[in-house]
Amino acid sequence: MLEYRSSEGDVMKNLETANRCLNCKNARCVSACPIHTPIPEVILDYKEGRYEQAGKRLFDNNPLSAICSIVCPHEKQCRGNCIRGIKGEPVDFPAIENEISMHYLKHVHFTEKRIHNQRVGIIGGGPAGITIALQLAQKGYPVTIFDAHPRIGGVLRYGIPDFRLPRTILDLLEEKLLELGVKIRPNTLIGPVLTIDRLLEDGYDALFIGTGVWNPRTLNIPGESLGNVHYAIDYLKDPEVYQLGKKVAVIGAGDVAMDAARTASRHGCDVTILYRKGKENISATEAELQGAINDGVKFVFYKIPKACSEEGMIVADCEVVMDSDGHPQSVEKADSDHLFACDSIIIAVSQLPKNNIVRNTTGLETGKNGLLIADEDGKTTRVGVFASGDVVTGAKTVVKAVKYAQHVAGEIEVYLQAKAQ
């Protein structure tokens, strides 16, 4: 896992890496980055000792660059498209980005500048909410973040283990928000008590919803309510309170499944991931998969979950065939049901949004799977209410959430300017 690189040895390693950059005119690494990080310019600043300029360049392009340097699927983006990687080792830009971004967050200081009187409420302090709060606060808008959890960060704090994403980065971002004058209301669930209507009545000129996806998707099989069955998104919030026993089965093979499996393994459990397809079909990033293997997680493939029991997971053998569209589908083998014995079962097969806000608000429409309906500018079906991030698109990467949120922040400003006229 990447962390802030402060030792002389790590800095020297990054400088050696930076010196390998070819400073390509049409850099493939930039094209492959969803937010088009200006990688050659950053590396040049870094090599020539302009650390503050490099950090500002990264922060202005992506305020969550310190986080993206760790959690992005780099093998599919910058590092995986480096021209150096065609015949050798690619330039490890994420390590350089992490060092620069952490140094910048630790040393930059913002000041509050109240230019506008139009108040903005942000519901959900996850990646999208933090991005919009930073952008609008820097432009002089008074901003309040409402978060249902004790600390902001959303899935970054409560869905990604600390060994993969240190909480100190989120603490630094919270510190910058407070410097900009952003108000934070923790442990505040919008919907049941404080409603959208009430916020608008209290003088919020625009609202942004970025509440993420916190309801686990169920397998819809018998036994899911038993005491030894848990959902990964719940487990990852506070693993210390769970008594899983010695042997654990994890159902699913995405990044969340890997995080849950690695966390359980690091808490002393014997962990096996049960997956209905083969290793080649695993949706988790290569880094997450390798991390799970390194942490001792085992894998059993071609198993379809049929029922949960107190003795373990009842599964059926299956094989993978291609459907008419060329997509792999698991086909169960007849009379193959059997027990995979374990003490606890963790289900990690995606998440859906909660409906606290929609249930208590008129004029907000949802589409498939309860996701909020919003156009490409983040405008929902309620005037003055915007949304982006996972609550609109479903679970996506952090960098894509940031990119979408930056655009929506601009649209919120356009709306506020028009409203002020």
GROMACS .gro file of C-alpha atoms in nm:
model
  421
    1MET     CA    1   0.000   0.000   0.000
    2LEU     CA    2   0.118   0.351  -0.077
    3GLU     CA    3   0.163   0.591   0.211
    4TYR     CA    4   0.312   0.936   0.255
    5ARG     CA    5   0.675   0.901   0.150
    6SER     CA    6   0.886   1.097   0.393
    7SER     CA    7   1.208   0.899   0.425
    8GLU     CA    8   1.514   0.998   0.224
    9GLY     CA    9   1.520   0.655   0.061
   10ASP     CA   10   1.162   0.682  -0.062
   11VAL     CA   11   1.217   1.032  -0.197
   12MET     CA   12   1.529   0.918  -0.383
   13LYS     CA   13   1.336   0.625  -0.528
   14ASN     CA   14   1.063   0.861  -0.652
   15LEU     CA   15   1.321   1.096  -0.804
   16GLU     CA   16   1.478   0.804  -0.988
   17THR     CA   17   1.132   0.707  -1.110
   18ALA     CA   18   1.058   1.065  -1.219
   19ASN     CA   19   1.383   1.080  -1.416
   20ARG     CA   20   1.261   0.785  -1.625
   21CYS     CA   21   0.961   0.985  -1.750
   22LEU     CA   22   0.992   1.064  -2.122
   23ASN     CA   23   0.772   1.376  -2.091
   24CYS     CA   24   0.563   1.254  -2.384
   25LYS     CA   25   0.398   1.526  -2.593
   26ASN     CA   26   0.073   1.330  -2.626
   27ALA     CA   27   0.104   1.142  -2.299
   28ARG     CA   28  -0.092   0.816  -2.291
   29CYS     CA   29  -0.096   0.828  -1.912
   30VAL     CA   30  -0.289   1.157  -1.920
   31SER     CA   31  -0.539   1.028  -2.175
   32ALA     CA   32  -0.601   0.717  -1.965
   33CYS     CA   33  -0.666   0.918  -1.647
   34PRO     CA   34  -1.041   0.989  -1.604
   35ILE     CA   35  -0.961   1.334  -1.466
   36HIS     CA   36  -0.668   1.398  -1.704
   37THR     CA   37  -0.407   1.467  -1.440
   38PRO     CA   38  -0.126   1.677  -1.602
   39ILE     CA   39   0.134   1.411  -1.527
   40PRO     CA   40   0.430   1.535  -1.737
   41GLU     CA   41   0.399   1.888  -1.592
   42VAL     CA   42   0.375   1.754  -1.236
   43ILE     CA   43   0.679   1.532  -1.282
   44LEU     CA   44   0.877   1.822  -1.429
   45ASP     CA   45   0.787   2.043  -1.132
   46TYR     CA   46   0.887   1.761  -0.899
   47LYS     CA   47   1.224   1.701  -1.062
   48GLU     CA   48   1.307   2.072  -1.054
   49GLY     CA   49   1.212   2.111  -0.689
   50ARG     CA   50   0.889   2.306  -0.735
   51TYR     CA   51   0.703   2.095  -0.479
   52GLU     CA   52   0.441   2.354  -0.385
   53GLN     CA   53   0.362   2.423  -0.750
   54ALA     CA   54   0.338   2.050  -0.821
   55GLY     CA   55   0.108   2.002  -0.521
   56LYS     CA   56  -0.115   2.293  -0.619
   57ARG     CA   57  -0.132   2.166  -0.975
   58LEU     CA   58  -0.251   1.827  -0.849
   59PHE     CA   59  -0.493   1.970  -0.591
   60ASP     CA   60  -0.652   2.216  -0.835
   61ASN     CA   61  -0.703   1.939  -1.087
   62ASN     CA   62  -0.822   1.686  -0.830
   63PRO     CA   63  -0.865   1.784  -0.463
   64LEU     CA   64  -0.865   1.415  -0.371
   65SER     CA   65  -0.538   1.338  -0.551
   66ALA     CA   66  -0.381   1.208  -0.228
   67ILE     CA   67  -0.660   0.950  -0.210
   68CYS     CA   68  -0.668   0.866  -0.580
   69SER     CA   69  -0.293   0.803  -0.572
   70ILE     CA   70  -0.377   0.504  -0.352
   71VAL     CA   71  -0.720   0.370  -0.447
   72CYS     CA   72  -0.739   0.422  -0.826
   73PRO     CA   73  -0.702   0.116  -1.052
   74HIS     CA   74  -0.366   0.245  -1.174
   75GLU     CA   75  -0.296  -0.065  -1.383
   76LYS     CA   76  -0.587   0.041  -1.606
   77GLN     CA   77  -0.507   0.411  -1.599
   78CYS     CA   78  -0.182   0.611  -1.572
   79ARG     CA   79   0.070   0.341  -1.480
   80GLY     CA   80  -0.089   0.081  -1.703
   81ASN     CA   81  -0.065   0.309  -2.008
   82CYS     CA   82   0.287   0.446  -1.956
   83ILE     CA   83   0.486   0.403  -2.276
   84ARG     CA   84   0.782   0.288  -2.063
   85GLY     CA   85   0.575  -0.015  -1.968
   86ILE     CA   86   0.567  -0.152  -2.321
   87LYS     CA   87   0.919  -0.292  -2.298
   88GLY     CA   88   0.995  -0.254  -1.930
   89GLU     CA   89   0.884  -0.109  -1.598
   90PRO     CA   90   0.631   0.178  -1.624
   91VAL     CA   91   0.688   0.506  -1.442
   92ASP     CA   92   0.529   0.471  -1.098
   93PHE     CA   93   0.347   0.803  -1.104
   94PRO     CA   94   0.101   0.711  -0.821
   95ALA     CA   95   0.394   0.695  -0.576
   96ILE     CA   96   0.513   1.038  -0.688
   97GLU     CA   97   0.159   1.176  -0.676
   98ASN     CA   98   0.112   1.043  -0.324
   99GLU     CA   99   0.431   1.203  -0.195
  100ILE     CA  100   0.354   1.541  -0.352
  101SER     CA  101  -0.015   1.544  -0.253
  102MET     CA  102   0.050   1.449   0.108
  103HIS     CA  103   0.323   1.710   0.139
  104TYR     CA  104   0.087   1.973  -0.003
  105LEU     CA  105  -0.201   1.885   0.230
  106LYS     CA  106   0.030   1.896   0.530
  107HIS     CA  107   0.171   2.238   0.447
  108VAL     CA  108  -0.097   2.438   0.262
  109HIS     CA  109  -0.324   2.662   0.468
  110PHE     CA  110  -0.652   2.806   0.346
  111THR     CA  111  -0.846   3.102   0.482
  112GLU     CA  112  -1.219   3.159   0.477
  113LYS     CA  113  -1.337   3.412   0.221
  114ARG     CA  114  -1.707   3.488   0.243
  115ILE     CA  115  -1.790   3.655  -0.088
  116HIS     CA  116  -2.144   3.530  -0.141
  117ASN     CA  117  -2.443   3.509   0.094
  118GLN     CA  118  -2.612   3.219  -0.082
  119ARG     CA  119  -2.590   2.917   0.144
  120VAL     CA  120  -2.522   2.568   0.008
  121GLY     CA  121  -2.611   2.247   0.191
  122ILE     CA  122  -2.425   1.927   0.111
  123ILE     CA  123  -2.586   1.603   0.220
  124GLY     CA  124  -2.320   1.336   0.249
  125GLY     CA  125  -1.951   1.394   0.315
  126GLY     CA  126  -1.814   1.132   0.080
  127PRO     CA  127  -1.585   1.190  -0.222
  128ALA     CA  128  -1.844   1.390  -0.418
  129GLY     CA  129  -1.955   1.598  -0.119
  130ILE     CA  130  -1.600   1.681  -0.013
  131THR     CA  131  -1.508   1.782  -0.369
  132ILE     CA  132  -1.805   2.016  -0.409
  133ALA     CA  133  -1.757   2.164  -0.060
  134LEU     CA  134  -1.392   2.244  -0.135
  135GLN     CA  135  -1.471   2.401  -0.471
  136LEU     CA  136  -1.763   2.617  -0.359
  137ALA     CA  137  -1.599   2.721  -0.031
  138GLN     CA  138  -1.288   2.835  -0.219
  139LYS     CA  139  -1.516   3.050  -0.434
  140GLY     CA  140  -1.662   3.218  -0.127
  141TYR     CA  141  -1.991   3.034  -0.073
  142PRO     CA  142  -2.095   2.941   0.282
  143VAL     CA  143  -2.121   2.562   0.291
  144THR     CA  144  -2.261   2.315   0.544
  145ILE     CA  145  -2.199   1.940   0.520
  146PHE     CA  146  -2.455   1.707   0.679
  147ASP     CA  147  -2.323   1.357   0.737
  148ALA     CA  148  -2.498   1.060   0.892
  149HIS     CA  149  -2.168   0.929   1.032
  150PRO     CA  150  -1.952   1.067   1.316
  151ARG     CA  151  -1.678   1.176   1.071
  152ILE     CA  152  -1.684   1.279   0.706
  153GLY     CA  153  -1.532   1.062   0.436
  154GLY     CA  154  -1.822   0.835   0.349
  155VAL     CA  155  -1.709   0.515   0.182
  156LEU     CA  156  -1.348   0.635   0.202
  157ARG     CA  157  -1.358   0.623   0.582
  158TYR     CA  158  -1.620   0.356   0.646
  159GLY     CA  159  -1.584   0.130   0.344
  160ILE     CA  160  -1.209   0.110   0.277
  161PRO     CA  161  -0.987  -0.044   0.546
  162ASP     CA  162  -0.734   0.179   0.719
  163PHE     CA  163  -0.446  -0.047   0.611
  164ARG     CA  164  -0.532   0.042   0.251
  165LEU     CA  165  -0.632   0.408   0.295
  166PRO     CA  166  -0.494   0.578   0.609
  167ARG     CA  167  -0.754   0.788   0.790
  168THR     CA  168  -0.495   1.064   0.834
  169ILE     CA  169  -0.556   1.171   0.473
  170LEU     CA  170  -0.926   1.223   0.542
  171ASP     CA  171  -0.843   1.408   0.862
  172LEU     CA  172  -0.623   1.646   0.662
  173LEU     CA  173  -0.899   1.710   0.410
  174GLU     CA  174  -1.143   1.780   0.694
  175GLU     CA  175  -0.890   2.025   0.836
  176LYS     CA  176  -0.878   2.210   0.502
  177LEU     CA  177  -1.257   2.228   0.488
  178LEU     CA  178  -1.269   2.382   0.835
  179GLU     CA  179  -1.000   2.634   0.736
  180LEU     CA  180  -1.227   2.741   0.449
  181GLY     CA  181  -1.512   2.797   0.691
  182VAL     CA  182  -1.716   2.490   0.598
  183LYS     CA  183  -1.956   2.386   0.875
  184ILE     CA  184  -1.986   2.014   0.943
  185ARG     CA  185  -2.286   1.855   1.115
  186PRO     CA  186  -2.195   1.493   1.200
  187ASN     CA  187  -2.442   1.221   1.302
  188THR     CA  188  -2.715   1.404   1.110
  189LEU     CA  189  -2.936   1.189   0.890
  190ILE     CA  190  -3.132   1.402   0.645
  191GLY     CA  191  -3.482   1.274   0.578
  192PRO     CA  192  -3.663   1.152   0.889
  193VAL     CA  193  -3.615   1.463   1.107
  194LEU     CA  194  -3.443   1.735   0.905
  195THR     CA  195  -3.595   1.718   0.559
  196ILE     CA  196  -3.504   1.870   0.224
  197ASP     CA  197  -3.807   2.098   0.258
  198ARG     CA  198  -3.689   2.217   0.598
  199LEU     CA  199  -3.339   2.295   0.471
  200LEU     CA  200  -3.482   2.502   0.187
  201GLU     CA  201  -3.714   2.682   0.431
  202ASP     CA  202  -3.414   2.763   0.650
  203GLY     CA  203  -3.247   2.954   0.370
  204TYR     CA  204  -3.031   2.707   0.181
  205ASP     CA  205  -3.026   2.833  -0.176
  206ALA     CA  206  -2.901   2.508  -0.324
  207LEU     CA  207  -2.865   2.153  -0.198
  208PHE     CA  208  -2.640   1.873  -0.312
  209ILE     CA  209  -2.707   1.506  -0.242
  210GLY     CA  210  -2.407   1.275  -0.239
  211THR     CA  211  -2.515   1.012   0.010
  212GLY     CA  212  -2.358   0.714  -0.165
  213VAL     CA  213  -2.488   0.358  -0.162
  214TRP     CA  214  -2.508   0.209   0.188
  215ASN     CA  215  -2.781  -0.055   0.160
  216PRO     CA  216  -2.627  -0.395   0.087
  217ARG     CA  217  -2.764  -0.588  -0.206
  218THR     CA  218  -2.899  -0.919  -0.081
  219LEU     CA  219  -2.854  -1.262  -0.235
  220ASN     CA  220  -3.225  -1.324  -0.177
  221ILE     CA  221  -3.163  -1.679  -0.059
  222PRO     CA  222  -3.279  -1.861   0.256
  223GLY     CA  223  -3.091  -1.796   0.579
  224GLU     CA  224  -2.966  -1.440   0.522
  225SER     CA  225  -3.115  -1.327   0.854
  226LEU     CA  226  -2.920  -1.582   1.060
  227GLY     CA  227  -2.683  -1.453   1.328
  228ASN     CA  228  -2.367  -1.571   1.154
  229VAL     CA  229  -2.443  -1.385   0.829
  230HIS     CA  230  -2.319  -1.029   0.771
  231TYR     CA  231  -2.300  -0.778   0.486
  232ALA     CA  232  -1.959  -0.647   0.386
  233ILE     CA  233  -2.059  -0.280   0.378
  234ASP     CA  234  -2.177  -0.311   0.740
  235TYR     CA  235  -1.877  -0.517   0.852
  236LEU     CA  236  -1.625  -0.271   0.712
  237LYS     CA  237  -1.773   0.020   0.910
  238ASP     CA  238  -1.648  -0.128   1.238
  239PRO     CA  239  -1.484  -0.472   1.210
  240GLU     CA  240  -1.377  -0.471   1.574
  241VAL     CA  241  -1.732  -0.533   1.702
  242TYR     CA  242  -1.781  -0.854   1.500
  243GLN     CA  243  -1.722  -1.201   1.641
  244LEU     CA  244  -1.671  -1.403   1.323
  245GLY     CA  245  -1.518  -1.720   1.461
  246LYS     CA  246  -1.227  -1.902   1.303
  247LYS     CA  247  -1.345  -1.977   0.949
  248VAL     CA  248  -1.515  -1.720   0.726
  249ALA     CA  249  -1.666  -1.741   0.379
  250VAL     CA  250  -1.695  -1.424   0.169
  251ILE     CA  251  -1.942  -1.421  -0.119
  252GLY     CA  252  -1.836  -1.194  -0.407
  253ALA     CA  253  -1.518  -1.097  -0.589
  254GLY     CA  254  -1.520  -0.719  -0.624
  255ASP     CA  255  -1.307  -0.466  -0.437
  256VAL     CA  256  -1.549  -0.459  -0.142
  257ALA     CA  257  -1.529  -0.839  -0.113
  258MET     CA  258  -1.149  -0.821  -0.116
  259ASP     CA  259  -1.149  -0.549   0.150
  260ALA     CA  260  -1.380  -0.753   0.373
  261ALA     CA  261  -1.178  -1.071   0.320
  262ARG     CA  262  -0.846  -0.899   0.389
  263THR     CA  263  -0.984  -0.731   0.700
  264ALA     CA  264  -1.117  -1.059   0.839
  265SER     CA  265  -0.788  -1.231   0.759
  266ARG     CA  266  -0.593  -0.958   0.939
  267HIS     CA  267  -0.820  -1.018   1.240
  268GLY     CA  268  -0.704  -1.379   1.256
  269CYS     CA  269  -0.972  -1.556   1.055
  270ASP     CA  270  -0.923  -1.830   0.797
  271VAL     CA  271  -1.094  -1.665   0.499
  272THR     CA  272  -1.216  -1.816   0.172
  273ILE     CA  273  -1.381  -1.623  -0.111
  274LEU     CA  274  -1.653  -1.822  -0.287
  275TYR     CA  275  -1.714  -1.704  -0.642
  276ARG     CA  276  -1.956  -1.820  -0.907
  277LYS     CA  277  -1.713  -1.763  -1.193
  278GLY     CA  278  -1.342  -1.818  -1.256
  279LYS     CA  279  -1.036  -1.618  -1.155
  280GLU     CA  280  -1.025  -1.453  -1.497
  281ASN     CA  281  -1.370  -1.303  -1.431
  282ILE     CA  282  -1.289  -1.141  -1.097
  283SER     CA  283  -1.401  -0.776  -1.101
  284ALA     CA  284  -1.163  -0.655  -0.829
  285THR     CA  285  -0.854  -0.463  -0.934
  286GLU     CA  286  -0.533  -0.658  -0.978
  287ALA     CA  287  -0.382  -0.475  -0.681
  288GLU     CA  288  -0.673  -0.571  -0.455
  289LEU     CA  289  -0.665  -0.933  -0.573
  290GLN     CA  290  -0.293  -0.958  -0.513
  291GLY     CA  291  -0.334  -0.793  -0.174
  292ALA     CA  292  -0.589  -1.057  -0.075
  293ILE     CA  293  -0.359  -1.336  -0.187
  294ASN     CA  294  -0.071  -1.183   0.008
  295ASP     CA  295  -0.294  -1.164   0.316
  296GLY     CA  296  -0.362  -1.539   0.297
  297VAL     CA  297  -0.715  -1.529   0.156
  298LYS     CA  298  -0.809  -1.848  -0.029
  299PHE     CA  299  -1.036  -1.877  -0.334
  300VAL     CA  300  -1.288  -2.140  -0.438
  301PHE     CA  301  -1.433  -2.084  -0.785
  302TYR     CA  302  -1.746  -2.196  -0.970
  303LYS     CA  303  -1.974  -2.203  -0.665
  304ILE     CA  304  -2.328  -2.062  -0.665
  305PRO     CA  305  -2.463  -1.965  -0.319
  306LYS     CA  306  -2.792  -2.143  -0.252
  307ALA     CA  307  -2.862  -2.092   0.120
  308CYS     CA  308  -2.701  -1.974   0.442
  309SER     CA  309  -2.706  -2.203   0.743
  310GLU     CA  310  -2.561  -2.202   1.093
  311GLU     CA  311  -2.313  -2.467   0.977
  312GLY     CA  312  -2.195  -2.266   0.678
  313MET     CA  313  -2.277  -2.184   0.316
  314ILE     CA  314  -2.474  -2.422   0.099
  315VAL     CA  315  -2.343  -2.392  -0.256
  316ALA     CA  316  -2.388  -2.561  -0.591
  317ASP     CA  317  -2.118  -2.636  -0.846
  318CYS     CA  318  -2.144  -2.450  -1.173
  319GLU     CA  319  -1.975  -2.386  -1.502
  320VAL     CA  320  -1.939  -2.063  -1.697
  321VAL     CA  321  -2.083  -2.032  -2.047
  322MET     CA  322  -2.112  -1.734  -2.279
  323ASP     CA  323  -2.456  -1.590  -2.349
  324SER     CA  324  -2.568  -1.461  -2.690
  325ASP     CA  325  -2.401  -1.126  -2.618
  326GLY     CA  326  -2.069  -1.285  -2.529
  327HIS     CA  327  -2.103  -1.228  -2.153
  328PRO     CA  328  -2.002  -1.505  -1.910
  329GLN     CA  329  -2.293  -1.663  -1.723
  330SER     CA  330  -2.283  -1.920  -1.443
  331VAL     CA  331  -2.489  -2.232  -1.507
  332GLU     CA  332  -2.564  -2.458  -1.211
  333LYS     CA  333  -2.483  -2.826  -1.230
  334ALA     CA  334  -2.769  -3.055  -1.134
  335ASP     CA  335  -2.769  -3.226  -0.792
  336SER     CA  336  -2.444  -3.059  -0.687
  337ASP     CA  337  -2.557  -2.884  -0.368
  338HIS     CA  338  -2.317  -2.922  -0.077
  339LEU     CA  339  -2.207  -2.749   0.241
  340PHE     CA  340  -1.904  -2.525   0.266
  341ALA     CA  341  -1.852  -2.536   0.641
  342CYS     CA  342  -1.765  -2.206   0.811
  343ASP     CA  343  -1.844  -2.007   1.124
  344SER     CA  344  -1.950  -1.684   0.952
  345ILE     CA  345  -2.058  -1.564   0.610
  346ILE     CA  346  -1.991  -1.215   0.468
  347ILE     CA  347  -2.199  -1.116   0.165
  348ALA     CA  348  -2.035  -0.864  -0.071
  349VAL     CA  349  -2.238  -0.840  -0.391
  350SER     CA  350  -2.275  -0.462  -0.438
  351GLN     CA  351  -2.480  -0.192  -0.266
  352LEU     CA  352  -2.790   0.020  -0.323
  353PRO     CA  353  -2.884   0.368  -0.196
  354LYS     CA  354  -3.093   0.420   0.115
  355ASN     CA  355  -3.429   0.592   0.069
  356ASN     CA  356  -3.434   0.818   0.377
  357ILE     CA  357  -3.434   1.136   0.169
  358VAL     CA  358  -3.660   1.024  -0.116
  359ARG     CA  359  -3.918   0.879   0.122
  360ASN     CA  360  -3.951   1.213   0.300
  361THR     CA  361  -3.925   1.450   0.002
  362THR     CA  362  -4.172   1.536  -0.271
  363GLY     CA  363  -4.049   1.594  -0.624
  364LEU     CA  364  -3.737   1.375  -0.609
  365GLU     CA  365  -3.759   1.086  -0.853
  366THR     CA  366  -3.555   0.770  -0.861
  367GLY     CA  367  -3.484   0.524  -1.136
  368LYS     CA  368  -3.342   0.175  -1.151
  369ASN     CA  369  -3.237   0.028  -0.817
  370GLY     CA  370  -3.346   0.342  -0.632
  371LEU     CA  371  -3.072   0.561  -0.777
  372LEU     CA  372  -3.157   0.931  -0.794
  373ILE     CA  373  -3.245   1.064  -1.136
  374ALA     CA  374  -3.016   1.351  -1.234
  375ASP     CA  375  -2.908   1.488  -1.570
  376GLU     CA  376  -2.549   1.529  -1.687
  377ASP     CA  377  -2.529   1.856  -1.493
  378GLY     CA  378  -2.640   1.695  -1.167
  379LYS     CA  379  -2.987   1.852  -1.168
  380THR     CA  380  -3.247   1.630  -1.004
  381THR     CA  381  -3.620   1.647  -1.062
  382ARG     CA  382  -3.646   1.897  -0.774
  383VAL     CA  383  -3.544   2.254  -0.858
  384GLY     CA  384  -3.238   2.367  -0.662
  385VAL     CA  385  -3.144   2.013  -0.561
  386PHE     CA  386  -2.841   1.856  -0.728
  387ALA     CA  387  -2.687   1.511  -0.697
  388SER     CA  388  -2.390   1.311  -0.822
  389GLY     CA  389  -2.162   1.029  -0.716
  390ASP     CA  390  -2.268   0.674  -0.635
  391VAL     CA  391  -2.623   0.775  -0.538
  392VAL     CA  392  -2.677   0.864  -0.908
  393THR     CA  393  -2.441   0.633  -1.097
  394GLY     CA  394  -2.412   0.336  -0.865
  395ALA     CA  395  -2.075   0.238  -0.718
  396LYS     CA  396  -1.793   0.380  -0.931
  397THR     CA  397  -1.430   0.474  -0.879
  398VAL     CA  398  -1.336   0.770  -0.659
  399VAL     CA  399  -1.172   0.959  -0.945
  400LYS     CA  400  -1.489   0.937  -1.156
  401ALA     CA  401  -1.693   1.063  -0.862
  402VAL     CA  402  -1.456   1.360  -0.828
  403LYS     CA  403  -1.470   1.442  -1.199
  404TYR     CA  404  -1.851   1.437  -1.204
  405ALA     CA  405  -1.868   1.638  -0.881
  406GLN     CA  406  -1.639   1.908  -1.018
  407HIS     CA  407  -1.874   1.960  -1.311
  408VAL     CA  408  -2.178   1.965  -1.084
  409ALA     CA  409  -2.010   2.221  -0.857
  410GLY     CA  410  -1.982   2.450  -1.158
  411GLU     CA  411  -2.348   2.397  -1.241
  412ILE     CA  412  -2.449   2.477  -0.883
  413GLU     CA  413  -2.259   2.805  -0.912
  414VAL     CA  414  -2.434   2.886  -1.241
  415TYR     CA  415  -2.770   2.816  -1.074
  416LEU     CA  416  -2.686   3.037  -0.775
  417GLN     CA  417  -2.571   3.323  -0.998
  418ALA     CA  418  -2.892   3.306  -1.201
  419LYS     CA  419  -3.099   3.293  -0.883
  420ALA     CA  420  -2.924   3.603  -0.745
  421GLN     CA  421  -3.018   3.815  -1.044
   0.00000   0.00000   0.00000
